């Protein structure tokens, strides 16, 4: 008897041992690979940001200690709504002990200042201490946004 080329190879008794059926083991392994890859990229993107070395977040009293000691050489005031961020650069690296017993060293820090804190008198005081001041606004330029989303766009493009 000649086989019909349009009929499948599946037997009429419902036997599911056909190689054409979806193989859950391979599909799950493939999906697991993509999920792990996605989470790995997200993890490394948060650990190693594009902008380079992140400043250490310090409290206001530590900021005042650096200011009084004259260890700040340059400052960037990032103007936000509600509060201003001050990113400071130190003349010499500062070493401090953390509550868990570890010691950290930094030469770039960030602290949050109230919006009414930065005025002409404070700016004159900073300048008299030899601190170079630079004011910046928070910008979401389209190139910066595209640069942040480009790895995700490429990942989705290769996946699909």
PDB file of C-alpha atoms in Angstrom:
ATOM      1  CA  UNK A   1       0.000   0.000   0.000  1.00  0.00           C
ATOM      2  CA  UNK A   2       1.307   3.406  -0.977  1.00  0.00           C
ATOM      3  CA  UNK A   3       1.473   6.097   1.753  1.00  0.00           C
ATOM      4  CA  UNK A   4      -0.328   9.377   1.219  1.00  0.00           C
ATOM      5  CA  UNK A   5       2.258  12.243   1.237  1.00  0.00           C
ATOM      6  CA  UNK A   6      -0.278  14.650   2.756  1.00  0.00           C
ATOM      7  CA  UNK A   7      -0.971  12.585   5.848  1.00  0.00           C
ATOM      8  CA  UNK A   8       1.185  12.948   8.909  1.00  0.00           C
ATOM      9  CA  UNK A   9       3.259  10.186  10.406  1.00  0.00           C
ATOM     10  CA  UNK A  10       1.153  10.067  13.562  1.00  0.00           C
ATOM     11  CA  UNK A  11      -0.601   6.831  14.143  1.00  0.00           C
ATOM     12  CA  UNK A  12      -4.393   6.969  14.447  1.00  0.00           C
ATOM     13  CA  UNK A  13      -4.349   5.476  17.934  1.00  0.00           C
ATOM     14  CA  UNK A  14      -3.073   8.781  19.437  1.00  0.00           C
ATOM     15  CA  UNK A  15       0.479   7.646  20.139  1.00  0.00           C
ATOM     16  CA  UNK A  16       2.441  10.742  21.149  1.00  0.00           C
ATOM     17  CA  UNK A  17       5.913   9.376  20.484  1.00  0.00           C
ATOM     18  CA  UNK A  18       6.129  11.342  17.275  1.00  0.00           C
ATOM     19  CA  UNK A  19       9.307  13.411  16.756  1.00  0.00           C
ATOM     20  CA  UNK A  20       7.251  16.269  15.228  1.00  0.00           C
ATOM     21  CA  UNK A  21       5.596  17.072  18.574  1.00  0.00           C
ATOM     22  CA  UNK A  22       6.812  20.076  20.573  1.00  0.00           C
ATOM     23  CA  UNK A  23       9.671  19.096  22.854  1.00  0.00           C
ATOM     24  CA  UNK A  24       9.135  20.845  26.177  1.00  0.00           C
ATOM     25  CA  UNK A  25      12.601  20.026  27.464  1.00  0.00           C
ATOM     26  CA  UNK A  26      14.354  21.865  24.629  1.00  0.00           C
ATOM     27  CA  UNK A  27      11.857  24.751  24.667  1.00  0.00           C
ATOM     28  CA  UNK A  28      12.205  25.250  28.406  1.00  0.00           C
ATOM     29  CA  UNK A  29      15.995  25.137  28.191  1.00  0.00           C
ATOM     30  CA  UNK A  30      15.971  27.755  25.432  1.00  0.00           C
ATOM     31  CA  UNK A  31      13.603  30.016  27.355  1.00  0.00           C
ATOM     32  CA  UNK A  32      15.682  29.594  30.512  1.00  0.00           C
ATOM     33  CA  UNK A  33      18.803  30.636  28.577  1.00  0.00           C
ATOM     34  CA  UNK A  34      17.146  33.870  27.413  1.00  0.00           C
ATOM     35  CA  UNK A  35      15.784  34.688  30.864  1.00  0.00           C
ATOM     36  CA  UNK A  36      19.231  34.184  32.440  1.00  0.00           C
ATOM     37  CA  UNK A  37      20.855  36.269  29.691  1.00  0.00           C
ATOM     38  CA  UNK A  38      18.311  39.078  30.204  1.00  0.00           C
ATOM     39  CA  UNK A  39      18.762  39.065  33.988  1.00  0.00           C
ATOM     40  CA  UNK A  40      22.556  38.942  33.618  1.00  0.00           C
ATOM     41  CA  UNK A  41      22.574  41.983  31.354  1.00  0.00           C
ATOM     42  CA  UNK A  42      20.258  43.847  33.736  1.00  0.00           C
ATOM     43  CA  UNK A  43      22.509  42.925  36.681  1.00  0.00           C
ATOM     44  CA  UNK A  44      25.714  44.112  35.003  1.00  0.00           C
ATOM     45  CA  UNK A  45      24.027  47.267  33.689  1.00  0.00           C
ATOM     46  CA  UNK A  46      23.172  48.288  37.252  1.00  0.00           C
ATOM     47  CA  UNK A  47      26.545  47.267  38.713  1.00  0.00           C
ATOM     48  CA  UNK A  48      28.657  48.918  35.995  1.00  0.00           C
ATOM     49  CA  UNK A  49      26.850  52.049  34.796  1.00  0.00           C
ATOM     50  CA  UNK A  50      27.832  53.734  31.547  1.00  0.00           C
ATOM     51  CA  UNK A  51      28.958  56.969  33.216  1.00  0.00           C
ATOM     52  CA  UNK A  52      32.018  55.462  34.870  1.00  0.00           C
ATOM     53  CA  UNK A  53      32.784  55.545  38.574  1.00  0.00           C
ATOM     54  CA  UNK A  54      29.789  56.547  40.652  1.00  0.00           C
ATOM     55  CA  UNK A  55      30.244  59.034  43.491  1.00  0.00           C
ATOM     56  CA  UNK A  56      29.883  57.738  47.044  1.00  0.00           C
ATOM     57  CA  UNK A  57      26.674  58.907  48.736  1.00  0.00           C
ATOM     58  CA  UNK A  58      27.491  60.755  51.970  1.00  0.00           C
ATOM     59  CA  UNK A  59      25.355  62.531  54.545  1.00  0.00           C
ATOM     60  CA  UNK A  60      25.197  66.279  55.035  1.00  0.00           C
ATOM     61  CA  UNK A  61      27.379  66.331  58.167  1.00  0.00           C
ATOM     62  CA  UNK A  62      30.210  64.540  56.318  1.00  0.00           C
ATOM     63  CA  UNK A  63      29.830  67.090  53.518  1.00  0.00           C
ATOM     64  CA  UNK A  64      30.255  69.916  56.067  1.00  0.00           C
ATOM     65  CA  UNK A  65      33.347  68.177  57.476  1.00  0.00           C
ATOM     66  CA  UNK A  66      34.908  68.067  53.988  1.00  0.00           C
ATOM     67  CA  UNK A  67      33.925  71.710  53.433  1.00  0.00           C
ATOM     68  CA  UNK A  68      35.449  72.891  56.733  1.00  0.00           C
ATOM     69  CA  UNK A  69      38.674  70.936  56.182  1.00  0.00           C
ATOM     70  CA  UNK A  70      39.161  72.533  52.747  1.00  0.00           C
ATOM     71  CA  UNK A  71      39.419  69.151  51.044  1.00  0.00           C
ATOM     72  CA  UNK A  72      36.875  69.941  48.277  1.00  0.00           C
ATOM     73  CA  UNK A  73      38.423  71.216  45.032  1.00  0.00           C
ATOM     74  CA  UNK A  74      35.480  71.163  42.670  1.00  0.00           C
ATOM     75  CA  UNK A  75      31.729  70.902  42.982  1.00  0.00           C
ATOM     76  CA  UNK A  76      28.874  70.258  40.602  1.00  0.00           C
ATOM     77  CA  UNK A  77      25.404  71.317  41.688  1.00  0.00           C
ATOM     78  CA  UNK A  78      22.792  69.290  39.819  1.00  0.00           C
ATOM     79  CA  UNK A  79      19.562  71.274  39.974  1.00  0.00           C
ATOM     80  CA  UNK A  80      16.515  69.051  40.465  1.00  0.00           C
ATOM     81  CA  UNK A  81      12.953  69.734  41.425  1.00  0.00           C
ATOM     82  CA  UNK A  82      12.657  69.672  45.205  1.00  0.00           C
ATOM     83  CA  UNK A  83      16.343  69.265  46.084  1.00  0.00           C
ATOM     84  CA  UNK A  84      19.797  69.799  44.622  1.00  0.00           C
ATOM     85  CA  UNK A  85      22.528  67.189  44.368  1.00  0.00           C
ATOM     86  CA  UNK A  86      26.081  68.261  45.110  1.00  0.00           C
ATOM     87  CA  UNK A  87      28.806  66.148  43.529  1.00  0.00           C
ATOM     88  CA  UNK A  88      32.145  66.993  45.097  1.00  0.00           C
ATOM     89  CA  UNK A  89      35.724  66.153  44.160  1.00  0.00           C
ATOM     90  CA  UNK A  90      38.302  65.906  46.945  1.00  0.00           C
ATOM     91  CA  UNK A  91      41.927  67.076  46.933  1.00  0.00           C
ATOM     92  CA  UNK A  92      43.028  63.893  48.650  1.00  0.00           C
ATOM     93  CA  UNK A  93      41.114  60.612  48.903  1.00  0.00           C
ATOM     94  CA  UNK A  94      39.146  60.252  52.117  1.00  0.00           C
ATOM     95  CA  UNK A  95      39.073  57.015  54.071  1.00  0.00           C
ATOM     96  CA  UNK A  96      36.274  56.125  56.466  1.00  0.00           C
ATOM     97  CA  UNK A  97      35.284  53.097  58.518  1.00  0.00           C
ATOM     98  CA  UNK A  98      31.845  51.659  57.881  1.00  0.00           C
ATOM     99  CA  UNK A  99      29.617  50.162  60.618  1.00  0.00           C
ATOM    100  CA  UNK A 100      30.274  46.647  59.268  1.00  0.00           C
ATOM    101  CA  UNK A 101      34.015  47.074  59.902  1.00  0.00           C
ATOM    102  CA  UNK A 102      35.048  47.634  56.296  1.00  0.00           C
ATOM    103  CA  UNK A 103      37.003  50.694  55.200  1.00  0.00           C
ATOM    104  CA  UNK A 104      36.082  52.615  52.071  1.00  0.00           C
ATOM    105  CA  UNK A 105      38.106  55.227  50.271  1.00  0.00           C
ATOM    106  CA  UNK A 106      36.720  57.801  47.877  1.00  0.00           C
ATOM    107  CA  UNK A 107      37.677  61.004  46.109  1.00  0.00           C
ATOM    108  CA  UNK A 108      34.265  61.765  44.596  1.00  0.00           C
ATOM    109  CA  UNK A 109      31.077  62.065  46.629  1.00  0.00           C
ATOM    110  CA  UNK A 110      27.448  63.051  46.320  1.00  0.00           C
ATOM    111  CA  UNK A 111      25.081  64.585  48.835  1.00  0.00           C
ATOM    112  CA  UNK A 112      21.619  66.122  48.639  1.00  0.00           C
ATOM    113  CA  UNK A 113      21.140  69.783  49.524  1.00  0.00           C
ATOM    114  CA  UNK A 114      17.798  71.482  50.147  1.00  0.00           C
ATOM    115  CA  UNK A 115      16.722  73.727  47.246  1.00  0.00           C
ATOM    116  CA  UNK A 116      16.914  76.920  49.318  1.00  0.00           C
ATOM    117  CA  UNK A 117      20.434  76.080  50.577  1.00  0.00           C
ATOM    118  CA  UNK A 118      22.280  77.155  47.434  1.00  0.00           C
ATOM    119  CA  UNK A 119      22.177  80.962  47.259  1.00  0.00           C
ATOM    120  CA  UNK A 120      24.617  83.778  46.483  1.00  0.00           C
ATOM    121  CA  UNK A 121      26.138  83.768  49.986  1.00  0.00           C
ATOM    122  CA  UNK A 122      26.851  80.024  49.867  1.00  0.00           C
ATOM    123  CA  UNK A 123      28.318  80.314  46.364  1.00  0.00           C
ATOM    124  CA  UNK A 124      30.610  83.154  47.525  1.00  0.00           C
ATOM    125  CA  UNK A 125      31.663  81.070  50.539  1.00  0.00           C
ATOM    126  CA  UNK A 126      32.503  78.097  48.298  1.00  0.00           C
ATOM    127  CA  UNK A 127      34.473  80.324  45.932  1.00  0.00           C
ATOM    128  CA  UNK A 128      36.396  81.889  48.835  1.00  0.00           C
ATOM    129  CA  UNK A 129      37.409  78.348  49.852  1.00  0.00           C
ATOM    130  CA  UNK A 130      38.792  77.751  46.340  1.00  0.00           C
ATOM    131  CA  UNK A 131      36.025  75.442  45.163  1.00  0.00           C
ATOM    132  CA  UNK A 132      35.257  75.545  41.445  1.00  0.00           C
ATOM    133  CA  UNK A 133      31.477  75.519  41.075  1.00  0.00           C
ATOM    134  CA  UNK A 134      29.544  74.227  38.101  1.00  0.00           C
ATOM    135  CA  UNK A 135      25.746  74.215  37.850  1.00  0.00           C
ATOM    136  CA  UNK A 136      23.955  71.618  35.764  1.00  0.00           C
ATOM    137  CA  UNK A 137      20.344  70.753  35.092  1.00  0.00           C
ATOM    138  CA  UNK A 138      19.068  67.205  34.959  1.00  0.00           C
ATOM    139  CA  UNK A 139      18.931  66.418  31.273  1.00  0.00           C
ATOM    140  CA  UNK A 140      17.190  63.621  29.463  1.00  0.00           C
ATOM    141  CA  UNK A 141      18.595  64.229  26.051  1.00  0.00           C
ATOM    142  CA  UNK A 142      17.392  61.766  23.457  1.00  0.00           C
ATOM    143  CA  UNK A 143      20.915  60.447  22.805  1.00  0.00           C
ATOM    144  CA  UNK A 144      21.368  59.634  26.480  1.00  0.00           C
ATOM    145  CA  UNK A 145      18.003  57.873  26.598  1.00  0.00           C
ATOM    146  CA  UNK A 146      18.808  55.995  23.390  1.00  0.00           C
ATOM    147  CA  UNK A 147      22.196  55.001  24.788  1.00  0.00           C
ATOM    148  CA  UNK A 148      20.533  53.526  27.865  1.00  0.00           C
ATOM    149  CA  UNK A 149      17.960  51.590  25.835  1.00  0.00           C
ATOM    150  CA  UNK A 150      20.250  50.499  22.979  1.00  0.00           C
ATOM    151  CA  UNK A 151      21.421  47.236  24.622  1.00  0.00           C
ATOM    152  CA  UNK A 152      17.812  46.234  25.258  1.00  0.00           C
ATOM    153  CA  UNK A 153      16.766  47.103  21.711  1.00  0.00           C
ATOM    154  CA  UNK A 154      19.653  45.043  20.319  1.00  0.00           C
ATOM    155  CA  UNK A 155      18.846  42.126  22.614  1.00  0.00           C
ATOM    156  CA  UNK A 156      15.212  42.105  21.541  1.00  0.00           C
ATOM    157  CA  UNK A 157      16.233  42.518  17.900  1.00  0.00           C
ATOM    158  CA  UNK A 158      18.486  39.463  18.015  1.00  0.00           C
ATOM    159  CA  UNK A 159      15.956  37.458  19.991  1.00  0.00           C
ATOM    160  CA  UNK A 160      13.074  38.050  17.574  1.00  0.00           C
TER     161      UNK A 160
END
